[in-house]
Amino acid sequence: MKKKLISEFLGTYFLVFAGTGAVVIDSITKSLTHVGVALTFGLVVTALIFTFGHLSGAHFNPAVTIGFLIHGDINKKEALYYIIIQIMAGITASATLLCLFGNVATLGATLPSGSWSQSFLLEFILTFFLMMVIFGSAVHGKAVKSFAAIAIGATVGLEAMFAGPICGASMNPARSIGPALVSGTTQHLWVYIVATILGAGCAAIIYKILHEK
């Protein structure tokens, strides 16, 4: 269990550090662009799944952990520990960025560009399909699991690319909680917690229905 929690902490830390760090650095240098930020998120997820997938399952995301819990791939106690360590890692990563750069670009906090309801629905849909890709590529018995990291990372990058300018494309409560708390930008945080958990939970339920014998 200790190895799993260390893996989840390190993976979530670097996911938030690199992903939101790309937002901060782009705000300072104007060099990455939105496409570069989206690619950073997709590539870091791919690399981290290859690195830690065999140790902890490479969740790095409380919504994904809840999806696995509903699907029956993890027990309640382990899921609770995973979620706590993921949130701690996200906060620590944002605190590191604050020390390095100051409170630039709200440390990459996710904020709706339009209405909260628009971002809520987008986050639900994005997380739903991310969770379906995770189940299909990493859990299903017939999946080619050695390629799961590429499928999941590509999905994260793709969704961040087209939806990021509208809703932030969080798909991950830990990714949103860290920057929001450390930067003090918490007014829409609930959207990125509730919508992502509902999206992953619904995906787990529907995936179970689709694969009932």
PDB file of C-alpha atoms in Angstrom:
ATOM      1  CA  MET A   1       0.000   0.000   0.000  1.00  0.00           C
ATOM      2  CA  LYS A   2       2.855   2.384   0.818  1.00  0.00           C
ATOM      3  CA  LYS A   3       4.331   1.943  -2.671  1.00  0.00           C
ATOM      4  CA  LYS A   4       0.939   2.605  -4.251  1.00  0.00           C
ATOM      5  CA  LEU A   5       0.402   5.813  -2.277  1.00  0.00           C
ATOM      6  CA  ILE A   6       3.917   7.087  -3.015  1.00  0.00           C
ATOM      7  CA  SER A   7       3.326   6.375  -6.707  1.00  0.00           C
ATOM      8  CA  GLU A   8      -0.013   8.202  -6.654  1.00  0.00           C
ATOM      9  CA  PHE A   9       1.536  11.184  -4.874  1.00  0.00           C
ATOM     10  CA  LEU A  10       4.476  11.462  -7.273  1.00  0.00           C
ATOM     11  CA  GLY A  11       2.310  10.939 -10.349  1.00  0.00           C
ATOM     12  CA  THR A  12      -0.364  13.439  -9.332  1.00  0.00           C
ATOM     13  CA  TYR A  13       2.267  15.945  -8.228  1.00  0.00           C
ATOM     14  CA  PHE A  14       4.062  15.918 -11.556  1.00  0.00           C
ATOM     15  CA  LEU A  15       0.803  15.905 -13.543  1.00  0.00           C
ATOM     16  CA  VAL A  16      -0.344  19.092 -11.794  1.00  0.00           C
ATOM     17  CA  PHE A  17       3.159  20.599 -11.704  1.00  0.00           C
ATOM     18  CA  ALA A  18       3.806  20.114 -15.432  1.00  0.00           C
ATOM     19  CA  GLY A  19       0.262  20.759 -16.668  1.00  0.00           C
ATOM     20  CA  THR A  20      -0.583  23.860 -14.680  1.00  0.00           C
ATOM     21  CA  GLY A  21       3.084  24.877 -14.828  1.00  0.00           C
ATOM     22  CA  ALA A  22       2.697  25.031 -18.611  1.00  0.00           C
ATOM     23  CA  VAL A  23      -0.212  27.465 -18.147  1.00  0.00           C
ATOM     24  CA  VAL A  24       1.872  29.634 -15.804  1.00  0.00           C
ATOM     25  CA  ILE A  25       4.967  29.614 -18.021  1.00  0.00           C
ATOM     26  CA  ASP A  26       2.916  30.357 -21.148  1.00  0.00           C
ATOM     27  CA  SER A  27       1.398  33.329 -19.323  1.00  0.00           C
ATOM     28  CA  ILE A  28       4.909  34.621 -18.561  1.00  0.00           C
ATOM     29  CA  THR A  29       6.697  33.843 -21.838  1.00  0.00           C
ATOM     30  CA  LYS A  30       3.853  33.616 -24.405  1.00  0.00           C
ATOM     31  CA  SER A  31       5.804  30.744 -25.962  1.00  0.00           C
ATOM     32  CA  LEU A  32       3.740  27.593 -25.495  1.00  0.00           C
ATOM     33  CA  THR A  33       0.281  28.663 -26.737  1.00  0.00           C
ATOM     34  CA  HIS A  34      -2.895  26.795 -25.859  1.00  0.00           C
ATOM     35  CA  VAL A  35      -1.869  23.879 -28.086  1.00  0.00           C
ATOM     36  CA  GLY A  36       1.404  23.530 -26.183  1.00  0.00           C
ATOM     37  CA  VAL A  37      -0.431  23.472 -22.862  1.00  0.00           C
ATOM     38  CA  ALA A  38      -2.814  20.767 -24.108  1.00  0.00           C
ATOM     39  CA  LEU A  39       0.097  18.696 -25.426  1.00  0.00           C
ATOM     40  CA  THR A  40       1.882  19.063 -22.090  1.00  0.00           C
ATOM     41  CA  PHE A  41      -1.104  17.587 -20.252  1.00  0.00           C
ATOM     42  CA  GLY A  42      -1.441  14.718 -22.729  1.00  0.00           C
ATOM     43  CA  LEU A  43       2.264  13.880 -22.784  1.00  0.00           C
ATOM     44  CA  VAL A  44       2.748  14.017 -19.013  1.00  0.00           C
ATOM     45  CA  VAL A  45      -0.233  11.692 -18.481  1.00  0.00           C
ATOM     46  CA  THR A  46       1.198   9.240 -21.027  1.00  0.00           C
ATOM     47  CA  ALA A  47       4.646   9.267 -19.428  1.00  0.00           C
ATOM     48  CA  LEU A  48       3.290   8.877 -15.893  1.00  0.00           C
ATOM     49  CA  ILE A  49       1.035   5.938 -16.762  1.00  0.00           C
ATOM     50  CA  PHE A  50       4.005   4.132 -18.318  1.00  0.00           C
ATOM     51  CA  THR A  51       6.032   4.931 -15.179  1.00  0.00           C
ATOM     52  CA  PHE A  52       3.564   4.153 -12.376  1.00  0.00           C
ATOM     53  CA  GLY A  53       0.788   2.101 -13.976  1.00  0.00           C
ATOM     54  CA  HIS A  54       2.229  -1.218 -12.813  1.00  0.00           C
ATOM     55  CA  LEU A  55       2.642   0.093  -9.246  1.00  0.00           C
ATOM     56  CA  SER A  56      -0.590   1.899  -8.379  1.00  0.00           C
ATOM     57  CA  GLY A  57      -2.777   1.652 -11.456  1.00  0.00           C
ATOM     58  CA  ALA A  58      -1.870   5.281 -12.268  1.00  0.00           C
ATOM     59  CA  HIS A  59      -5.120   6.961 -11.261  1.00  0.00           C
ATOM     60  CA  PHE A  60      -3.713  10.441 -10.388  1.00  0.00           C
ATOM     61  CA  ASN A  61      -7.319  11.622 -10.330  1.00  0.00           C
ATOM     62  CA  PRO A  62      -9.999  11.324  -7.590  1.00  0.00           C
ATOM     63  CA  ALA A  63     -12.767  11.059 -10.202  1.00  0.00           C
ATOM     64  CA  VAL A  64     -10.993   8.111 -11.859  1.00  0.00           C
ATOM     65  CA  THR A  65     -10.494   6.469  -8.458  1.00  0.00           C
ATOM     66  CA  ILE A  66     -14.235   6.838  -7.757  1.00  0.00           C
ATOM     67  CA  GLY A  67     -14.986   5.380 -11.187  1.00  0.00           C
ATOM     68  CA  PHE A  68     -12.815   2.354 -10.391  1.00  0.00           C
ATOM     69  CA  LEU A  69     -14.521   2.059  -6.989  1.00  0.00           C
ATOM     70  CA  ILE A  70     -17.971   1.963  -8.580  1.00  0.00           C
ATOM     71  CA  HIS A  71     -16.736  -0.565 -11.145  1.00  0.00           C
ATOM     72  CA  GLY A  72     -15.332  -2.756  -8.355  1.00  0.00           C
ATOM     73  CA  ASP A  73     -11.630  -2.471  -9.191  1.00  0.00           C
ATOM     74  CA  ILE A  74     -10.622  -0.940  -5.844  1.00  0.00           C
ATOM     75  CA  ASN A  75     -12.016  -1.175  -2.296  1.00  0.00           C
ATOM     76  CA  LYS A  76     -13.388   1.771  -0.289  1.00  0.00           C
ATOM     77  CA  LYS A  77     -10.442   2.073   2.117  1.00  0.00           C
ATOM     78  CA  GLU A  78      -7.857   2.074  -0.656  1.00  0.00           C
ATOM     79  CA  ALA A  79      -9.936   4.536  -2.689  1.00  0.00           C
ATOM     80  CA  LEU A  80     -10.121   6.942   0.259  1.00  0.00           C
ATOM     81  CA  TYR A  81      -6.341   6.835   0.740  1.00  0.00           C
ATOM     82  CA  TYR A  82      -5.817   7.378  -2.996  1.00  0.00           C
ATOM     83  CA  ILE A  83      -8.112  10.423  -3.052  1.00  0.00           C
ATOM     84  CA  ILE A  84      -6.489  12.032  -0.007  1.00  0.00           C
ATOM     85  CA  ILE A  85      -2.966  11.555  -1.376  1.00  0.00           C
ATOM     86  CA  GLN A  86      -3.964  12.832  -4.836  1.00  0.00           C
ATOM     87  CA  ILE A  87      -5.426  16.041  -3.402  1.00  0.00           C
ATOM     88  CA  MET A  88      -2.371  16.542  -1.184  1.00  0.00           C
ATOM     89  CA  ALA A  89      -0.122  16.112  -4.222  1.00  0.00           C
ATOM     90  CA  GLY A  90      -2.112  18.633  -6.258  1.00  0.00           C
ATOM     91  CA  ILE A  91      -1.891  21.227  -3.468  1.00  0.00           C
ATOM     92  CA  THR A  92       1.849  20.592  -3.039  1.00  0.00           C
ATOM     93  CA  ALA A  93       2.460  20.996  -6.780  1.00  0.00           C
ATOM     94  CA  SER A  94       0.590  24.307  -6.827  1.00  0.00           C
ATOM     95  CA  ALA A  95       2.482  25.496  -3.756  1.00  0.00           C
ATOM     96  CA  THR A  96       5.742  24.693  -5.575  1.00  0.00           C
ATOM     97  CA  LEU A  97       4.657  26.765  -8.573  1.00  0.00           C
ATOM     98  CA  LEU A  98       3.668  29.623  -6.271  1.00  0.00           C
ATOM     99  CA  CYS A  99       7.156  29.598  -4.748  1.00  0.00           C
ATOM    100  CA  LEU A 100       8.791  29.519  -8.182  1.00  0.00           C
ATOM    101  CA  PHE A 101       6.696  32.052 -10.103  1.00  0.00           C
ATOM    102  CA  GLY A 102       4.296  33.787  -7.732  1.00  0.00           C
ATOM    103  CA  ASN A 103       0.525  33.831  -8.223  1.00  0.00           C
ATOM    104  CA  VAL A 104       0.709  34.063 -12.030  1.00  0.00           C
ATOM    105  CA  ALA A 105      -2.373  33.127 -14.100  1.00  0.00           C
ATOM    106  CA  THR A 106      -4.053  31.944 -10.867  1.00  0.00           C
ATOM    107  CA  LEU A 107      -1.559  29.038 -11.013  1.00  0.00           C
ATOM    108  CA  GLY A 108      -3.504  27.476 -13.874  1.00  0.00           C
ATOM    109  CA  ALA A 109      -6.795  27.247 -11.973  1.00  0.00           C
ATOM    110  CA  THR A 110      -9.729  26.016 -14.053  1.00  0.00           C
ATOM    111  CA  LEU A 111     -12.391  28.697 -14.607  1.00  0.00           C
ATOM    112  CA  PRO A 112     -15.418  28.846 -16.917  1.00  0.00           C
ATOM    113  CA  SER A 113     -15.073  31.312 -19.789  1.00  0.00           C
ATOM    114  CA  GLY A 114     -18.852  31.355 -20.134  1.00  0.00           C
ATOM    115  CA  SER A 115     -21.590  30.182 -17.771  1.00  0.00           C
ATOM    116  CA  TRP A 116     -20.930  27.661 -15.001  1.00  0.00           C
ATOM    117  CA  SER A 117     -23.630  25.390 -16.438  1.00  0.00           C
ATOM    118  CA  GLN A 118     -21.847  25.239 -19.808  1.00  0.00           C
ATOM    119  CA  SER A 119     -18.574  24.266 -18.118  1.00  0.00           C
ATOM    120  CA  PHE A 120     -20.378  21.786 -15.849  1.00  0.00           C
ATOM    121  CA  LEU A 121     -21.844  19.926 -18.827  1.00  0.00           C
ATOM    122  CA  LEU A 122     -18.562  20.032 -20.728  1.00  0.00           C
ATOM    123  CA  GLU A 123     -16.600  18.669 -17.756  1.00  0.00           C
ATOM    124  CA  PHE A 124     -19.182  15.910 -17.299  1.00  0.00           C
ATOM    125  CA  ILE A 125     -18.912  14.840 -20.943  1.00  0.00           C
ATOM    126  CA  LEU A 126     -15.107  15.080 -21.052  1.00  0.00           C
ATOM    127  CA  THR A 127     -14.651  13.032 -17.878  1.00  0.00           C
ATOM    128  CA  PHE A 128     -17.258  10.506 -18.969  1.00  0.00           C
ATOM    129  CA  PHE A 129     -15.412   9.726 -22.190  1.00  0.00           C
ATOM    130  CA  LEU A 130     -11.989   9.828 -20.525  1.00  0.00           C
ATOM    131  CA  MET A 131     -13.217   7.204 -18.052  1.00  0.00           C
ATOM    132  CA  MET A 132     -14.645   5.096 -20.889  1.00  0.00           C
ATOM    133  CA  VAL A 133     -11.277   5.203 -22.663  1.00  0.00           C
ATOM    134  CA  ILE A 134      -9.541   4.171 -19.429  1.00  0.00           C
ATOM    135  CA  PHE A 135     -11.878   1.200 -18.979  1.00  0.00           C
ATOM    136  CA  GLY A 136     -11.643   0.178 -22.627  1.00  0.00           C
ATOM    137  CA  SER A 137      -7.875   0.466 -22.929  1.00  0.00           C
ATOM    138  CA  ALA A 138      -6.606  -0.467 -19.463  1.00  0.00           C
ATOM    139  CA  VAL A 139      -9.267  -2.651 -17.801  1.00  0.00           C
ATOM    140  CA  HIS A 140     -11.090  -4.698 -20.444  1.00  0.00           C
ATOM    141  CA  GLY A 141      -9.843  -8.258 -20.776  1.00  0.00           C
ATOM    142  CA  LYS A 142      -9.292  -7.927 -24.517  1.00  0.00           C
ATOM    143  CA  ALA A 143      -7.525  -4.563 -24.295  1.00  0.00           C
ATOM    144  CA  VAL A 144      -3.931  -4.233 -25.501  1.00  0.00           C
ATOM    145  CA  LYS A 145      -2.877  -2.791 -22.156  1.00  0.00           C
ATOM    146  CA  SER A 146       0.657  -1.927 -23.214  1.00  0.00           C
ATOM    147  CA  PHE A 147      -0.874   0.838 -25.343  1.00  0.00           C
ATOM    148  CA  ALA A 148      -3.278   2.114 -22.666  1.00  0.00           C
ATOM    149  CA  ALA A 149      -0.999   5.009 -21.700  1.00  0.00           C
ATOM    150  CA  ILE A 150      -0.988   6.292 -25.281  1.00  0.00           C
ATOM    151  CA  ALA A 151      -4.785   6.063 -25.610  1.00  0.00           C
ATOM    152  CA  ILE A 152      -5.407   7.781 -22.277  1.00  0.00           C
ATOM    153  CA  GLY A 153      -2.761  10.480 -22.781  1.00  0.00           C
ATOM    154  CA  ALA A 154      -4.064  11.183 -26.286  1.00  0.00           C
ATOM    155  CA  THR A 155      -7.606  11.549 -24.916  1.00  0.00           C
ATOM    156  CA  VAL A 156      -6.460  14.003 -22.242  1.00  0.00           C
ATOM    157  CA  GLY A 157      -4.520  16.044 -24.812  1.00  0.00           C
ATOM    158  CA  LEU A 158      -7.382  15.987 -27.313  1.00  0.00           C
ATOM    159  CA  GLU A 159      -9.994  17.062 -24.776  1.00  0.00           C
ATOM    160  CA  ALA A 160      -7.727  19.777 -23.368  1.00  0.00           C
ATOM    161  CA  MET A 161      -7.056  21.007 -26.914  1.00  0.00           C
ATOM    162  CA  PHE A 162     -10.653  21.644 -27.926  1.00  0.00           C
ATOM    163  CA  ALA A 163     -12.416  22.271 -24.601  1.00  0.00           C
ATOM    164  CA  GLY A 164      -9.672  23.939 -22.569  1.00  0.00           C
ATOM    165  CA  PRO A 165     -10.448  27.503 -23.730  1.00  0.00           C
ATOM    166  CA  ILE A 166     -14.084  27.128 -22.646  1.00  0.00           C
ATOM    167  CA  CYS A 167     -14.050  25.194 -19.369  1.00  0.00           C
ATOM    168  CA  GLY A 168     -10.384  24.527 -18.575  1.00  0.00           C
ATOM    169  CA  ALA A 169     -10.777  20.807 -19.379  1.00  0.00           C
ATOM    170  CA  SER A 170      -9.920  19.677 -15.872  1.00  0.00           C
ATOM    171  CA  MET A 171     -11.424  16.165 -15.844  1.00  0.00           C
ATOM    172  CA  ASN A 172      -9.650  15.834 -12.502  1.00  0.00           C
ATOM    173  CA  PRO A 173     -10.640  17.277  -9.095  1.00  0.00           C
ATOM    174  CA  ALA A 174      -7.035  17.159  -7.819  1.00  0.00           C
ATOM    175  CA  ARG A 175      -5.863  19.161 -10.832  1.00  0.00           C
ATOM    176  CA  SER A 176      -8.464  21.850 -10.011  1.00  0.00           C
ATOM    177  CA  ILE A 177      -8.346  21.788  -6.203  1.00  0.00           C
ATOM    178  CA  GLY A 178      -4.587  22.443  -5.958  1.00  0.00           C
ATOM    179  CA  PRO A 179      -4.429  25.676  -8.005  1.00  0.00           C
ATOM    180  CA  ALA A 180      -7.788  26.922  -6.689  1.00  0.00           C
ATOM    181  CA  LEU A 181      -6.858  26.620  -3.002  1.00  0.00           C
ATOM    182  CA  VAL A 182      -3.277  27.867  -3.308  1.00  0.00           C
ATOM    183  CA  SER A 183      -4.172  30.821  -5.561  1.00  0.00           C
ATOM    184  CA  GLY A 184      -7.393  31.624  -3.686  1.00  0.00           C
ATOM    185  CA  THR A 185      -9.518  31.207  -6.832  1.00  0.00           C
ATOM    186  CA  THR A 186     -12.269  28.985  -5.446  1.00  0.00           C
ATOM    187  CA  GLN A 187     -15.485  30.552  -6.761  1.00  0.00           C
ATOM    188  CA  HIS A 188     -16.202  27.829  -9.342  1.00  0.00           C
ATOM    189  CA  LEU A 189     -14.230  24.969  -7.806  1.00  0.00           C
ATOM    190  CA  TRP A 190     -17.359  22.967  -7.031  1.00  0.00           C
ATOM    191  CA  VAL A 191     -18.094  22.652 -10.777  1.00  0.00           C
ATOM    192  CA  TYR A 192     -14.811  20.833 -11.342  1.00  0.00           C
ATOM    193  CA  ILE A 193     -15.358  18.508  -8.393  1.00  0.00           C
ATOM    194  CA  VAL A 194     -19.015  17.577  -8.883  1.00  0.00           C
ATOM    195  CA  ALA A 195     -19.119  17.384 -12.699  1.00  0.00           C
ATOM    196  CA  THR A 196     -15.972  15.248 -13.008  1.00  0.00           C
ATOM    197  CA  ILE A 197     -17.050  12.798 -10.303  1.00  0.00           C
ATOM    198  CA  LEU A 198     -20.510  12.458 -11.869  1.00  0.00           C
ATOM    199  CA  GLY A 199     -18.953  11.930 -15.303  1.00  0.00           C
ATOM    200  CA  ALA A 200     -16.599   9.197 -14.125  1.00  0.00           C
ATOM    201  CA  GLY A 201     -19.312   7.571 -11.998  1.00  0.00           C
ATOM    202  CA  CYS A 202     -21.793   7.447 -14.872  1.00  0.00           C
ATOM    203  CA  ALA A 203     -19.119   6.003 -17.160  1.00  0.00           C
ATOM    204  CA  ALA A 204     -18.442   3.231 -14.633  1.00  0.00           C
ATOM    205  CA  ILE A 205     -22.136   2.372 -14.387  1.00  0.00           C
ATOM    206  CA  ILE A 206     -22.666   2.337 -18.153  1.00  0.00           C
ATOM    207  CA  TYR A 207     -19.466   0.369 -18.748  1.00  0.00           C
ATOM    208  CA  LYS A 208     -20.703  -2.282 -16.299  1.00  0.00           C
ATOM    209  CA  ILE A 209     -24.037  -2.474 -18.153  1.00  0.00           C
ATOM    210  CA  LEU A 210     -22.306  -2.765 -21.534  1.00  0.00           C
ATOM    211  CA  HIS A 211     -20.147  -5.655 -20.353  1.00  0.00           C
ATOM    212  CA  GLU A 212     -22.637  -7.621 -18.291  1.00  0.00           C
ATOM    213  CA  LYS A 213     -22.623 -11.267 -19.238  1.00  0.00           C
TER     214      LYS A 213
END
